[in-house]
mmCIF file of C-alpha atoms in Angstrom:
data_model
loop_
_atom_site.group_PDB
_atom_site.id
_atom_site.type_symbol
_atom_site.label_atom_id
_atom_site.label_comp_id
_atom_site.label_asym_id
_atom_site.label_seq_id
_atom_site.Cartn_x
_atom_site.Cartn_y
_atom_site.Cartn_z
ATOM 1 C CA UNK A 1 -18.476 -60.004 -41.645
ATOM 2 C CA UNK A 2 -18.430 -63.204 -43.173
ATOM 3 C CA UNK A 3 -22.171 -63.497 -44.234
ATOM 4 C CA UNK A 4 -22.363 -59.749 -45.540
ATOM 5 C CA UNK A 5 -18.520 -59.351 -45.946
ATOM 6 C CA UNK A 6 -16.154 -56.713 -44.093
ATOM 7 C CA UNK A 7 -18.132 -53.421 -43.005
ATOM 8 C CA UNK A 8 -15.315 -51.542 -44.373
ATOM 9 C CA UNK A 9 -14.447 -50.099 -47.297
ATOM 10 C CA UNK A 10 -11.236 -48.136 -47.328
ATOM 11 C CA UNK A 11 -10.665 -45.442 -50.683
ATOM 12 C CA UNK A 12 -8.460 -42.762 -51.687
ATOM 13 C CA UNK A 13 -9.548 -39.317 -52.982
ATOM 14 C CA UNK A 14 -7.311 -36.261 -54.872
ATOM 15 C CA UNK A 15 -9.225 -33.290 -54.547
ATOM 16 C CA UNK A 16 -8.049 -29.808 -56.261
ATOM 17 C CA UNK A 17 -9.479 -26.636 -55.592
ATOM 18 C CA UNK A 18 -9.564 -23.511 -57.729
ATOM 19 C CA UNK A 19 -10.205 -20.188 -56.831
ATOM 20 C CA UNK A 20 -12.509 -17.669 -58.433
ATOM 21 C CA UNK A 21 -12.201 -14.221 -58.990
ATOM 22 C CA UNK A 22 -13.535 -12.297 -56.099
ATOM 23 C CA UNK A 23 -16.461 -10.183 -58.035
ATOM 24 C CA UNK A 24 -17.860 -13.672 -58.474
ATOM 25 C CA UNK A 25 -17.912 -14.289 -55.004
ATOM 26 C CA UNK A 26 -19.300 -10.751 -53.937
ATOM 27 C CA UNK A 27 -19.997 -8.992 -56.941
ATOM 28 C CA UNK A 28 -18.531 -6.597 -58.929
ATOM 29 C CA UNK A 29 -17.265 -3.020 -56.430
ATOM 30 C CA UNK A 30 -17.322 -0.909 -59.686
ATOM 31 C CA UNK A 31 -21.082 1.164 -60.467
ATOM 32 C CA UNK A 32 -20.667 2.821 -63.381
ATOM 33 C CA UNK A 33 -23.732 5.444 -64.307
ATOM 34 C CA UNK A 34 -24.118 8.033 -67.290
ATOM 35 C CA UNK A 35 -23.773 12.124 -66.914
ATOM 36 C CA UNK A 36 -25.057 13.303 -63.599
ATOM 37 C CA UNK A 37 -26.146 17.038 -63.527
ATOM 38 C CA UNK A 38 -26.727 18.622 -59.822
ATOM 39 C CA UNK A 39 -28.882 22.006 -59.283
ATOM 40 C CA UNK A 40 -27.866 23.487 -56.433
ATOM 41 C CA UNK A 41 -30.924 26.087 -54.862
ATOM 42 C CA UNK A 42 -30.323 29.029 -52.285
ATOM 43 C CA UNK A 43 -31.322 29.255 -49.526
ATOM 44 C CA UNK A 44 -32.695 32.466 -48.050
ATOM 45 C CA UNK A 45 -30.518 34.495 -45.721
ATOM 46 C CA UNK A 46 -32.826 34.234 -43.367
ATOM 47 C CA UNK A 47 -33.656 30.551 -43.713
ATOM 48 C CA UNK A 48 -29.588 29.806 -43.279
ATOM 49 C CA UNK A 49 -28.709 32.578 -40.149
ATOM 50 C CA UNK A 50 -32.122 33.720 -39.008
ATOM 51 C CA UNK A 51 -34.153 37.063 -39.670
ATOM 52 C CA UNK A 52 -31.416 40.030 -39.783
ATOM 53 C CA UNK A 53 -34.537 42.593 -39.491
ATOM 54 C CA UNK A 54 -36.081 43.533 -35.863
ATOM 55 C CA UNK A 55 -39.204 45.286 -36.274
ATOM 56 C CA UNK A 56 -40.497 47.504 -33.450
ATOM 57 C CA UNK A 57 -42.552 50.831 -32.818
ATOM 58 C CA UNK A 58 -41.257 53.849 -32.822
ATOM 59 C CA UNK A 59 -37.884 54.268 -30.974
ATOM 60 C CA UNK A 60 -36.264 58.019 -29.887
ATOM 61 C CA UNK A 61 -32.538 57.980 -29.770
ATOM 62 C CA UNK A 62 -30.730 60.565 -27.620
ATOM 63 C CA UNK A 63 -27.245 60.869 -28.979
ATOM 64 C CA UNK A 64 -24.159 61.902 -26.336
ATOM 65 C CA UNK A 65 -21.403 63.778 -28.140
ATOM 66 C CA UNK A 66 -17.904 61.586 -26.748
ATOM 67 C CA UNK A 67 -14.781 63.947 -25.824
ATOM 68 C CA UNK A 68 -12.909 64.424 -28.648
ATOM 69 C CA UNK A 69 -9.889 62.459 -26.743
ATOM 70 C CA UNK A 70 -12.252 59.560 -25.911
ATOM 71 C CA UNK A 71 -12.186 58.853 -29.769
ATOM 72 C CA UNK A 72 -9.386 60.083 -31.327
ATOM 73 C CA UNK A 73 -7.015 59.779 -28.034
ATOM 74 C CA UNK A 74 -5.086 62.690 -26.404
ATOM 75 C CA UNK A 75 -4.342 65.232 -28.973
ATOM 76 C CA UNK A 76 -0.604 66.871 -28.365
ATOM 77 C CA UNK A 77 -1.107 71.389 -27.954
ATOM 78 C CA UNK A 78 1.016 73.358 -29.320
ATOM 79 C CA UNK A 79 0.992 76.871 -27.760
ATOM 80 C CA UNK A 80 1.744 79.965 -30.273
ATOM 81 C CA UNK A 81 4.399 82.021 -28.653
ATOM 82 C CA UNK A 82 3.692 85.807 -28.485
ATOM 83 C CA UNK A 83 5.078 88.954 -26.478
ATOM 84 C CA UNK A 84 3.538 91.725 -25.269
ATOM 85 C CA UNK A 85 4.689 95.155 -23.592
ATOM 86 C CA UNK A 86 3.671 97.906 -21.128
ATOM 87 C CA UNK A 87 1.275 96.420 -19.632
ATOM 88 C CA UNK A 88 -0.479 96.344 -16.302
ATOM 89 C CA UNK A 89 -2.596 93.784 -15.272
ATOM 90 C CA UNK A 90 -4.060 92.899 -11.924
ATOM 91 C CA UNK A 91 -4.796 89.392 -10.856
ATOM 92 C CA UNK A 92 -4.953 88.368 -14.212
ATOM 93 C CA UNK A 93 -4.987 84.594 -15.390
ATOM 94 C CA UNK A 94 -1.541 82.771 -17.316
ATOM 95 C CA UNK A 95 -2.156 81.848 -20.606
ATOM 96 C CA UNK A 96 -3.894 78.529 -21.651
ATOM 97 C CA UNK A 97 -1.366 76.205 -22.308
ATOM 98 C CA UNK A 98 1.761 78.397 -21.943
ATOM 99 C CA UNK A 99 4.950 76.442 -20.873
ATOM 100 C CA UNK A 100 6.414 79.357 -18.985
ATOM 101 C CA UNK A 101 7.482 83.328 -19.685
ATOM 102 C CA UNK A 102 10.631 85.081 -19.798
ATOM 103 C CA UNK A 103 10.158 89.195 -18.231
ATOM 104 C CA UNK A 104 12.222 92.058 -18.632
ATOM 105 C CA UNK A 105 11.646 95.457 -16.488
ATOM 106 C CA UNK A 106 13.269 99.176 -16.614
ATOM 107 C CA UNK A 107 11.704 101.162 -13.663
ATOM 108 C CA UNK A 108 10.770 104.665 -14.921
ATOM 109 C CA UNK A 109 12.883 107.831 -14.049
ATOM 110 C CA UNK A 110 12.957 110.362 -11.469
ATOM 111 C CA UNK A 111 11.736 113.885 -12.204
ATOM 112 C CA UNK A 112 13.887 116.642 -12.117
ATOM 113 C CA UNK A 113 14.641 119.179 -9.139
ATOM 114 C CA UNK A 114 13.899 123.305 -9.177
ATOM 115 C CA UNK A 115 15.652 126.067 -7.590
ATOM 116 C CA UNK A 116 14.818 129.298 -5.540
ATOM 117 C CA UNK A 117 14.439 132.551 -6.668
ATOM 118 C CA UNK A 118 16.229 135.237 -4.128
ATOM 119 C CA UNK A 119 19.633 134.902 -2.888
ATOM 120 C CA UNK A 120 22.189 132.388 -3.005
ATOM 121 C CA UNK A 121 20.568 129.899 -5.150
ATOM 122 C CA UNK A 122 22.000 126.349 -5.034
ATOM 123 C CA UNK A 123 21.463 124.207 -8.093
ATOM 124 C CA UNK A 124 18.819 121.535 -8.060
ATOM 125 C CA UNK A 125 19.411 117.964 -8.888
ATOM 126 C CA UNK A 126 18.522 115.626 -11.640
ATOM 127 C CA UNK A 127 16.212 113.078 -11.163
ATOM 128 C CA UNK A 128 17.804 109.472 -11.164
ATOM 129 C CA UNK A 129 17.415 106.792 -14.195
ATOM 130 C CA UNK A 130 14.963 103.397 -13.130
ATOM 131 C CA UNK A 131 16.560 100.424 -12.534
ATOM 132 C CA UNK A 132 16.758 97.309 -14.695
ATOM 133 C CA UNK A 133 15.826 93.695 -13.695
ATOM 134 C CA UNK A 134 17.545 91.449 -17.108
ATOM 135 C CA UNK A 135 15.216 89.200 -18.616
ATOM 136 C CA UNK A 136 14.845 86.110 -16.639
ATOM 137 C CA UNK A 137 12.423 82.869 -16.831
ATOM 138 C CA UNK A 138 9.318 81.633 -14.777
ATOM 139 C CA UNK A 139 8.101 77.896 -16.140
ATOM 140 C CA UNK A 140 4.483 77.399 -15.929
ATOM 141 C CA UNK A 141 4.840 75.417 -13.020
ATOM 142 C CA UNK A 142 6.531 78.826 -10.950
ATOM 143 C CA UNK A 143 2.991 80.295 -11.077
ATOM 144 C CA UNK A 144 0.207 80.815 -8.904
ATOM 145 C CA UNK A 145 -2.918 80.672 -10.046
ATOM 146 C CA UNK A 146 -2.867 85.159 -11.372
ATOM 147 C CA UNK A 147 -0.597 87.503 -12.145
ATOM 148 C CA UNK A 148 -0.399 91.363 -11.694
ATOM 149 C CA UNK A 149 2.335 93.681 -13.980
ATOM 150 C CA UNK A 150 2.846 96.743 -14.865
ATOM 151 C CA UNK A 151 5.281 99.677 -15.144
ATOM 152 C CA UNK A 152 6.419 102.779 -13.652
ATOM 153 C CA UNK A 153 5.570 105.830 -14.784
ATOM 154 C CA UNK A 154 7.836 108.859 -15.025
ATOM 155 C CA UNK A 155 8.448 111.552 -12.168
ATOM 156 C CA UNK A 156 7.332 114.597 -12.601
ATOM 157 C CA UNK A 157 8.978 117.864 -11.864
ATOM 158 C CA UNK A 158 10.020 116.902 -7.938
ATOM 159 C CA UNK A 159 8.371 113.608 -8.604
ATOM 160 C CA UNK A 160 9.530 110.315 -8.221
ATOM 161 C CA UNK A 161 9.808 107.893 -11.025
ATOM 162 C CA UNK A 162 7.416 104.782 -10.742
ATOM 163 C CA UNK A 163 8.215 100.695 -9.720
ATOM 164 C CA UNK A 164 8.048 98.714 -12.771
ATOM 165 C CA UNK A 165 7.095 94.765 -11.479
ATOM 166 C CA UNK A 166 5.905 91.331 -11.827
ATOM 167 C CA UNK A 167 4.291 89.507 -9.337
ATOM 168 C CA UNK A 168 2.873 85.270 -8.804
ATOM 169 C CA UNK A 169 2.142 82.994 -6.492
ATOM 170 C CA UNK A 170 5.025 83.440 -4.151
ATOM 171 C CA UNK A 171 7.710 85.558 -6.403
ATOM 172 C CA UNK A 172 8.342 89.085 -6.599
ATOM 173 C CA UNK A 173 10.279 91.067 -8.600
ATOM 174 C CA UNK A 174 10.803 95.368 -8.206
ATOM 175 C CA UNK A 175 12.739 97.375 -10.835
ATOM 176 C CA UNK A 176 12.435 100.454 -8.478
ATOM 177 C CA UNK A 177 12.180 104.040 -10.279
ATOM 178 C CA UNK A 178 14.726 106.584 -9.800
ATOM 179 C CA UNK A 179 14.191 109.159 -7.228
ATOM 180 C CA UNK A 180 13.598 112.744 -7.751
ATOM 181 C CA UNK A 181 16.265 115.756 -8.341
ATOM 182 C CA UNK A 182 16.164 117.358 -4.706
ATOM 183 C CA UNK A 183 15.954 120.755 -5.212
ATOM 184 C CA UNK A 184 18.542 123.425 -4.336
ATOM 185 C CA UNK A 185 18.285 126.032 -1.488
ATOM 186 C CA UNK A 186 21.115 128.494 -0.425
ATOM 187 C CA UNK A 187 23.177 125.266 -1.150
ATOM 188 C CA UNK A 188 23.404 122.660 -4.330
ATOM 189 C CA UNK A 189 21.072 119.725 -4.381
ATOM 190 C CA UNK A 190 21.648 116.003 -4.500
ATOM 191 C CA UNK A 191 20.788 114.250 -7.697
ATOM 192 C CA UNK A 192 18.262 111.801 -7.198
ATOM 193 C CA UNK A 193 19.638 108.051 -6.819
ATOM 194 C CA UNK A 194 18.780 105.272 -9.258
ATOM 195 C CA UNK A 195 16.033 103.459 -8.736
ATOM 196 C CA UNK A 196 17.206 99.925 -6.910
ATOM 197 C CA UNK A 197 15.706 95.975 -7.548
ATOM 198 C CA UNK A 198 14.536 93.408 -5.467
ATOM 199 C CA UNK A 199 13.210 90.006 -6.188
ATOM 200 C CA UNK A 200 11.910 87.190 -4.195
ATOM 201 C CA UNK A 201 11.231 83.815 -4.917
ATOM 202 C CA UNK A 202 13.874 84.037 -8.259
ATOM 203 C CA UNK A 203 17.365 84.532 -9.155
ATOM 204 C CA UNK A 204 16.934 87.797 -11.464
ATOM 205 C CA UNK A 205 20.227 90.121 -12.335
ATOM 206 C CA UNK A 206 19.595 93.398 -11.932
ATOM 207 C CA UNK A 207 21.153 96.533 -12.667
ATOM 208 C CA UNK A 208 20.717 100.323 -10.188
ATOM 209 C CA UNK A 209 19.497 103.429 -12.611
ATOM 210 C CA UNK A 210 22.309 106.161 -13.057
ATOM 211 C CA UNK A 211 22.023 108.454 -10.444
ATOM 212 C CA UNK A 212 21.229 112.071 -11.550
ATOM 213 C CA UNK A 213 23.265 114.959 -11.678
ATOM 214 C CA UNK A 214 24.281 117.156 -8.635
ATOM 215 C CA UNK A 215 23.585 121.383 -8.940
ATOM 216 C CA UNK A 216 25.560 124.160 -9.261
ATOM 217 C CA UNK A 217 26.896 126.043 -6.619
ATOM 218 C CA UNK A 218 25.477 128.681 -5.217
ATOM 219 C CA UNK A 219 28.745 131.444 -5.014
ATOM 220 C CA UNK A 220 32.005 130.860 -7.019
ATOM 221 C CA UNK A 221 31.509 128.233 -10.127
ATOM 222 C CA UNK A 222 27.842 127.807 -10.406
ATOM 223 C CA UNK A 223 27.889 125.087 -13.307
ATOM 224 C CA UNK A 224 25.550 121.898 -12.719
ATOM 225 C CA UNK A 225 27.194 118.471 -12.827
ATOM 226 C CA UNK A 226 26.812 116.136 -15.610
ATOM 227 C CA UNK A 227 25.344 112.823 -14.875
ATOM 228 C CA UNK A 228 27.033 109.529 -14.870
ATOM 229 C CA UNK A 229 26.817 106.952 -17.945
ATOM 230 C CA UNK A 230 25.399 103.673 -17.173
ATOM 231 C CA UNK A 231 26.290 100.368 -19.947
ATOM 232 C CA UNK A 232 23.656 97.794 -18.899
ATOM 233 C CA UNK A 233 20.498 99.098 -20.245
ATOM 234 C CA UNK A 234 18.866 101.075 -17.040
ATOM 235 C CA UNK A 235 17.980 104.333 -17.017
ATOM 236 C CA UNK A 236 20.192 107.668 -17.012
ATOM 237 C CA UNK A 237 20.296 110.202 -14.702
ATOM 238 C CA UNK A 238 19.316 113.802 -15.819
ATOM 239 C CA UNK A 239 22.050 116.651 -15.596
ATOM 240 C CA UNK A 240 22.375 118.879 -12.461
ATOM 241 C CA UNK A 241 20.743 122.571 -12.769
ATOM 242 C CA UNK A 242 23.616 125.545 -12.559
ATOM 243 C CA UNK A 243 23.391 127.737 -8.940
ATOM 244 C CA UNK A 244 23.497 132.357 -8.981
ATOM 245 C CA UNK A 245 24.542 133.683 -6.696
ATOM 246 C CA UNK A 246 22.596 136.749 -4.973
ATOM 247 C CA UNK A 247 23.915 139.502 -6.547
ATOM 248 C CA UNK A 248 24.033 137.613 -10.019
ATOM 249 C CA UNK A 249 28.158 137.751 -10.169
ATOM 250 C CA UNK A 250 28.774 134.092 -11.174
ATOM 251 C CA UNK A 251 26.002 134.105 -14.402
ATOM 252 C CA UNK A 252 28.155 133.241 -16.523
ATOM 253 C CA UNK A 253 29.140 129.615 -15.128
ATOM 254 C CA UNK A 254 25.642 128.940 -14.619
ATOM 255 C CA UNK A 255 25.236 126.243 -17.175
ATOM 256 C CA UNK A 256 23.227 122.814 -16.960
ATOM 257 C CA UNK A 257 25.030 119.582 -16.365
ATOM 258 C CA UNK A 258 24.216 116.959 -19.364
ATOM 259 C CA UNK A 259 21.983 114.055 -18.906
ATOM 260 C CA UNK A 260 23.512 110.526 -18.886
ATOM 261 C CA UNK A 261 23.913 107.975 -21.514
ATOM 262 C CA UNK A 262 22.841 104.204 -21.805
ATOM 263 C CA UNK A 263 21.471 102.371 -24.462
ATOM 264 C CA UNK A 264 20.849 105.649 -26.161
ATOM 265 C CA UNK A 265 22.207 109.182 -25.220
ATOM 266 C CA UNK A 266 21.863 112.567 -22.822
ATOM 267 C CA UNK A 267 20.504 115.124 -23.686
ATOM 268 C CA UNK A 268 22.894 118.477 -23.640
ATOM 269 C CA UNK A 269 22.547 121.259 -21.519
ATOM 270 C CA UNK A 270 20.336 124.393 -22.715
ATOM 271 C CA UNK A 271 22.241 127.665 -23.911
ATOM 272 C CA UNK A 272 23.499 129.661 -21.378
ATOM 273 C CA UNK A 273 22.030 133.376 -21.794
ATOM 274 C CA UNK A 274 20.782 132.633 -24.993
ATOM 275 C CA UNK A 275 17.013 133.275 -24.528
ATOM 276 C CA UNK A 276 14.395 134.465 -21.907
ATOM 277 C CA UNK A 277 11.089 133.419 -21.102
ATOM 278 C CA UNK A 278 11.557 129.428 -20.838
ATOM 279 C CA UNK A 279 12.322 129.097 -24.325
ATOM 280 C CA UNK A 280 15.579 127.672 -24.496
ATOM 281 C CA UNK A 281 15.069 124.458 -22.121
ATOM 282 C CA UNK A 282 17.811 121.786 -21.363
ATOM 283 C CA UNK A 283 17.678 119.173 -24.680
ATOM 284 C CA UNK A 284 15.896 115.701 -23.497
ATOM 285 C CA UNK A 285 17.780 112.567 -23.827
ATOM 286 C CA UNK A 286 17.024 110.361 -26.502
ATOM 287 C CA UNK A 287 14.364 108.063 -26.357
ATOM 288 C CA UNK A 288 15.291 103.987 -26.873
ATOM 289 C CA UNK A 289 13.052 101.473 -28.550
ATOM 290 C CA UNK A 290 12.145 98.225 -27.822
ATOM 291 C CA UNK A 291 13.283 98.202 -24.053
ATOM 292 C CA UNK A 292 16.362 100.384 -24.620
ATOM 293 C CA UNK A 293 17.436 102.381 -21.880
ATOM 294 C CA UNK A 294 17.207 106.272 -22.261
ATOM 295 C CA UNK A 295 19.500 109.236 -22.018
ATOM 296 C CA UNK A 296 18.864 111.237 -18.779
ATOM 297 C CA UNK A 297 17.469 114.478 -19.776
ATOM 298 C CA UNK A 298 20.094 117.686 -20.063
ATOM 299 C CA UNK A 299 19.920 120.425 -17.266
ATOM 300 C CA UNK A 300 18.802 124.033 -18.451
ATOM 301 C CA UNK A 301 20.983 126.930 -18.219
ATOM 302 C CA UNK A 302 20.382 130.538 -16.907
ATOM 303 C CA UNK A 303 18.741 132.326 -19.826
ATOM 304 C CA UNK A 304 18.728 136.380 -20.790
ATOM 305 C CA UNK A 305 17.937 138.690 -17.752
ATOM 306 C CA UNK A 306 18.711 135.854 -15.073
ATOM 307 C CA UNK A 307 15.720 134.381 -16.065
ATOM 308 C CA UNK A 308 15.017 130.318 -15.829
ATOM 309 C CA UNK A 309 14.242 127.476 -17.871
ATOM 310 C CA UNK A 310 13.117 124.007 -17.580
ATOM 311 C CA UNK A 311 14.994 121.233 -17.398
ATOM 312 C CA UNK A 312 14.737 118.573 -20.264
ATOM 313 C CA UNK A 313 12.846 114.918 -20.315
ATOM 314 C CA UNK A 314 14.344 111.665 -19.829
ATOM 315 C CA UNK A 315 14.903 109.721 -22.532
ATOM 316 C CA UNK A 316 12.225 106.321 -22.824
ATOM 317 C CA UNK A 317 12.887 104.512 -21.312
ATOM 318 C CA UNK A 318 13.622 105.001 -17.852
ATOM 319 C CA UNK A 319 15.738 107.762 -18.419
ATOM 320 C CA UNK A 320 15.647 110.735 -15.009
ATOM 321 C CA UNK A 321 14.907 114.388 -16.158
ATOM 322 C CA UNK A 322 17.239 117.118 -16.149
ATOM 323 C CA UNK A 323 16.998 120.172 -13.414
ATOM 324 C CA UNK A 324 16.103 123.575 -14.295
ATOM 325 C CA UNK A 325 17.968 126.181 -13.339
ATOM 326 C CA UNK A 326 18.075 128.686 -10.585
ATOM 327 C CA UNK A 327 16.905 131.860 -11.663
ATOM 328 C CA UNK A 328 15.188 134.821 -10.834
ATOM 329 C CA UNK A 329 11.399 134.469 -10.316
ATOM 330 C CA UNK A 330 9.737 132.057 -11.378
ATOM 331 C CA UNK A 331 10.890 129.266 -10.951
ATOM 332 C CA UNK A 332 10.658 127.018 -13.452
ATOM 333 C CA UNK A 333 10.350 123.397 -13.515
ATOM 334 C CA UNK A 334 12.469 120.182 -13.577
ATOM 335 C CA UNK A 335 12.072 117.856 -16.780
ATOM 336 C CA UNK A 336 9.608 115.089 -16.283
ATOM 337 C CA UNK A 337 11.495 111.491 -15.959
ATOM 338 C CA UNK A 338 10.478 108.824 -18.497
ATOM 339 C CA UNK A 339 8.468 106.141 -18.284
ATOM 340 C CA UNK A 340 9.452 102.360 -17.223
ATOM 341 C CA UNK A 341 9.158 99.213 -19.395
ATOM 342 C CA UNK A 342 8.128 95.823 -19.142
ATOM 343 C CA UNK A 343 8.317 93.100 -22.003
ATOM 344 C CA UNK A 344 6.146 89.875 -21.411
ATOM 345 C CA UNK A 345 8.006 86.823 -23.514
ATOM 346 C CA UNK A 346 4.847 84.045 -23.323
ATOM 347 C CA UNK A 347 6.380 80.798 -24.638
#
């Protein structure tokens, strides 16, 4: 270091830096271009999803109708009430639909009784009024799979009066018909009883017809007996027919009981000794509507020349028929009973 001098040279140096602005070092991050305009070209259905047409041959299509309740649902039924009356029907199928029935039944009435011609003639009886069974109610779910109905028809003379009833499944129901006059000998006869009810299988109430008149006697005070009034709506009994005696002494007692009321009214006795030849009968009783009960029919009386008459009709319905009257020969006949009733209230 002495022949070339020291090896070392020792300086001092300032150095300042300054930064520059960074889109000098990288560039500038802005582009900036003119307008731009963009057409934008469908595409196809098909080319986006796929074909939406199938093509094939010929293809048969059986349609299959669907229930009505498989598309709409269950539809609510509403069945139409309606009633019907006298009428008889065997084994017959309910009503489609029905949500049960309410019946009402009159039996039909007894025919009236007749007398004999010779000797001490009793009085015959009246025939007796049909029972009544009140409306009462069978739901849809009381009834068998049939029904059979129907109603009594009215006694003739010496004829009982006809069951009015309603049968399903296990129930039972009777509205009995009354029972004929009996008819008189050489002693009165018995009005007929009033037809009786039964029901099985139900609670029903139920009424007995009006029992009919008794006769006359045959001696001493030969008037036939009236018939009882009934208030529930069953039939009347029909008056009791006036006895003679054999020698004809007691004639002018021999006059016909009257029929019974109900609903409607008896009929009155026929005219003692008025007329000959059947002509003045006893007076029916009055016929009912809609299920009334009727009058029991009035008992005839001894006409001109101890000659008979018929008795008079029961009233509709259910009403028993009046008894003729004893008489010389020929006899004539009791008045026919009237027929029974049955209503039919499908709800």
């Amino acid at each position: 270091d002495e022949a070339f001098g020291s090896s070392s040279i020792t300086t001092t140096y300032n150095i300042t830096t300054t930064a520059i602005p960074s889109d000098e070092a990288f560039g500038s991050n802005t582009i900036g271009v003119g307008p731009v305009s963009i057409t934008v070209a469908a595409l196809d259905t098909a080319e986006s999803f796929g074909a939406l047409g199938i093509t094939t041959g010929n293809v048969d299509i059986a349609c299959t109708a669907m229930d009505t309740d498989e598309v709409w649902g269950t539809l609510w039924s509403v069945f139409a009430a309606y009633t019907e009356t006298q009428v008889n029907r065997s084994n017959a199928t309910p009503p489609t639909g029905f949500n049960g029935c309410y019946v009402t039944e009159i039996g039909a009435g007894g025919g009236g009784g007749i007398a004999a011609t010779s000797g001490n003639r009793g009085g015959p009886g009246g025939g007796g009024g049909g029972g009544k069974i009140a409306e009462f109610y069978l739901a849809a779910s009381d009834f068998g799979s049939d029904y059979s109905c129907g109603y009594g028809t009215g006694g003739a003379s010496q004829t009982d009066g006809g069951d009015t009833f309603f049968n399903t499944g296990s129930i039972t129901t009777t509205a009995g018909g009354g029972k004929k006059g009996a008819n008189g000998t050489t002693s009165r006869g018995a009005g007929g009883a009033g037809g009786t009810c039964s029901a099985t299988g139900v609670s029903v109430t139920s009424y007995t017809g009006g029992a009919g008149g008794q006769g006359g006697n045959a001696t001493g005070t030969s008037t036939g007996v009236a018939a009882a009034n009934v208030s529930n709506g069953q039939g009347a009994g029909g008056g009791g027919g006036p006895g003679l005696d054999s020698g004809g002494g007691n004639w002018g007692t021999s006059s016909g009981g009257k029929g019974g009321n109900s609903d409607t009214t008896g009929g009155n006795p026929g005219v003692l000794n008025s007329h000959n030849n059947n002509t003045d009968p006893g007076y029916p009783g009055t016929n009912g509507t809609n299920g009334q009960g009727g009058g029991g029919g009035g008992a005839a009386s001894l006409g001109l020349s101890f000659t008979g008459n018929t008795g008079g009709a029961g009233g509709t319905y259910g009403g028993g028929g009046g008894a003729a009257s004893a008489s010389n020969s020929p006899a004539r006949p009791g008045g026919a009973g009237a027929n029974g009733w049955i209503k039919l209230r499908w709800v």
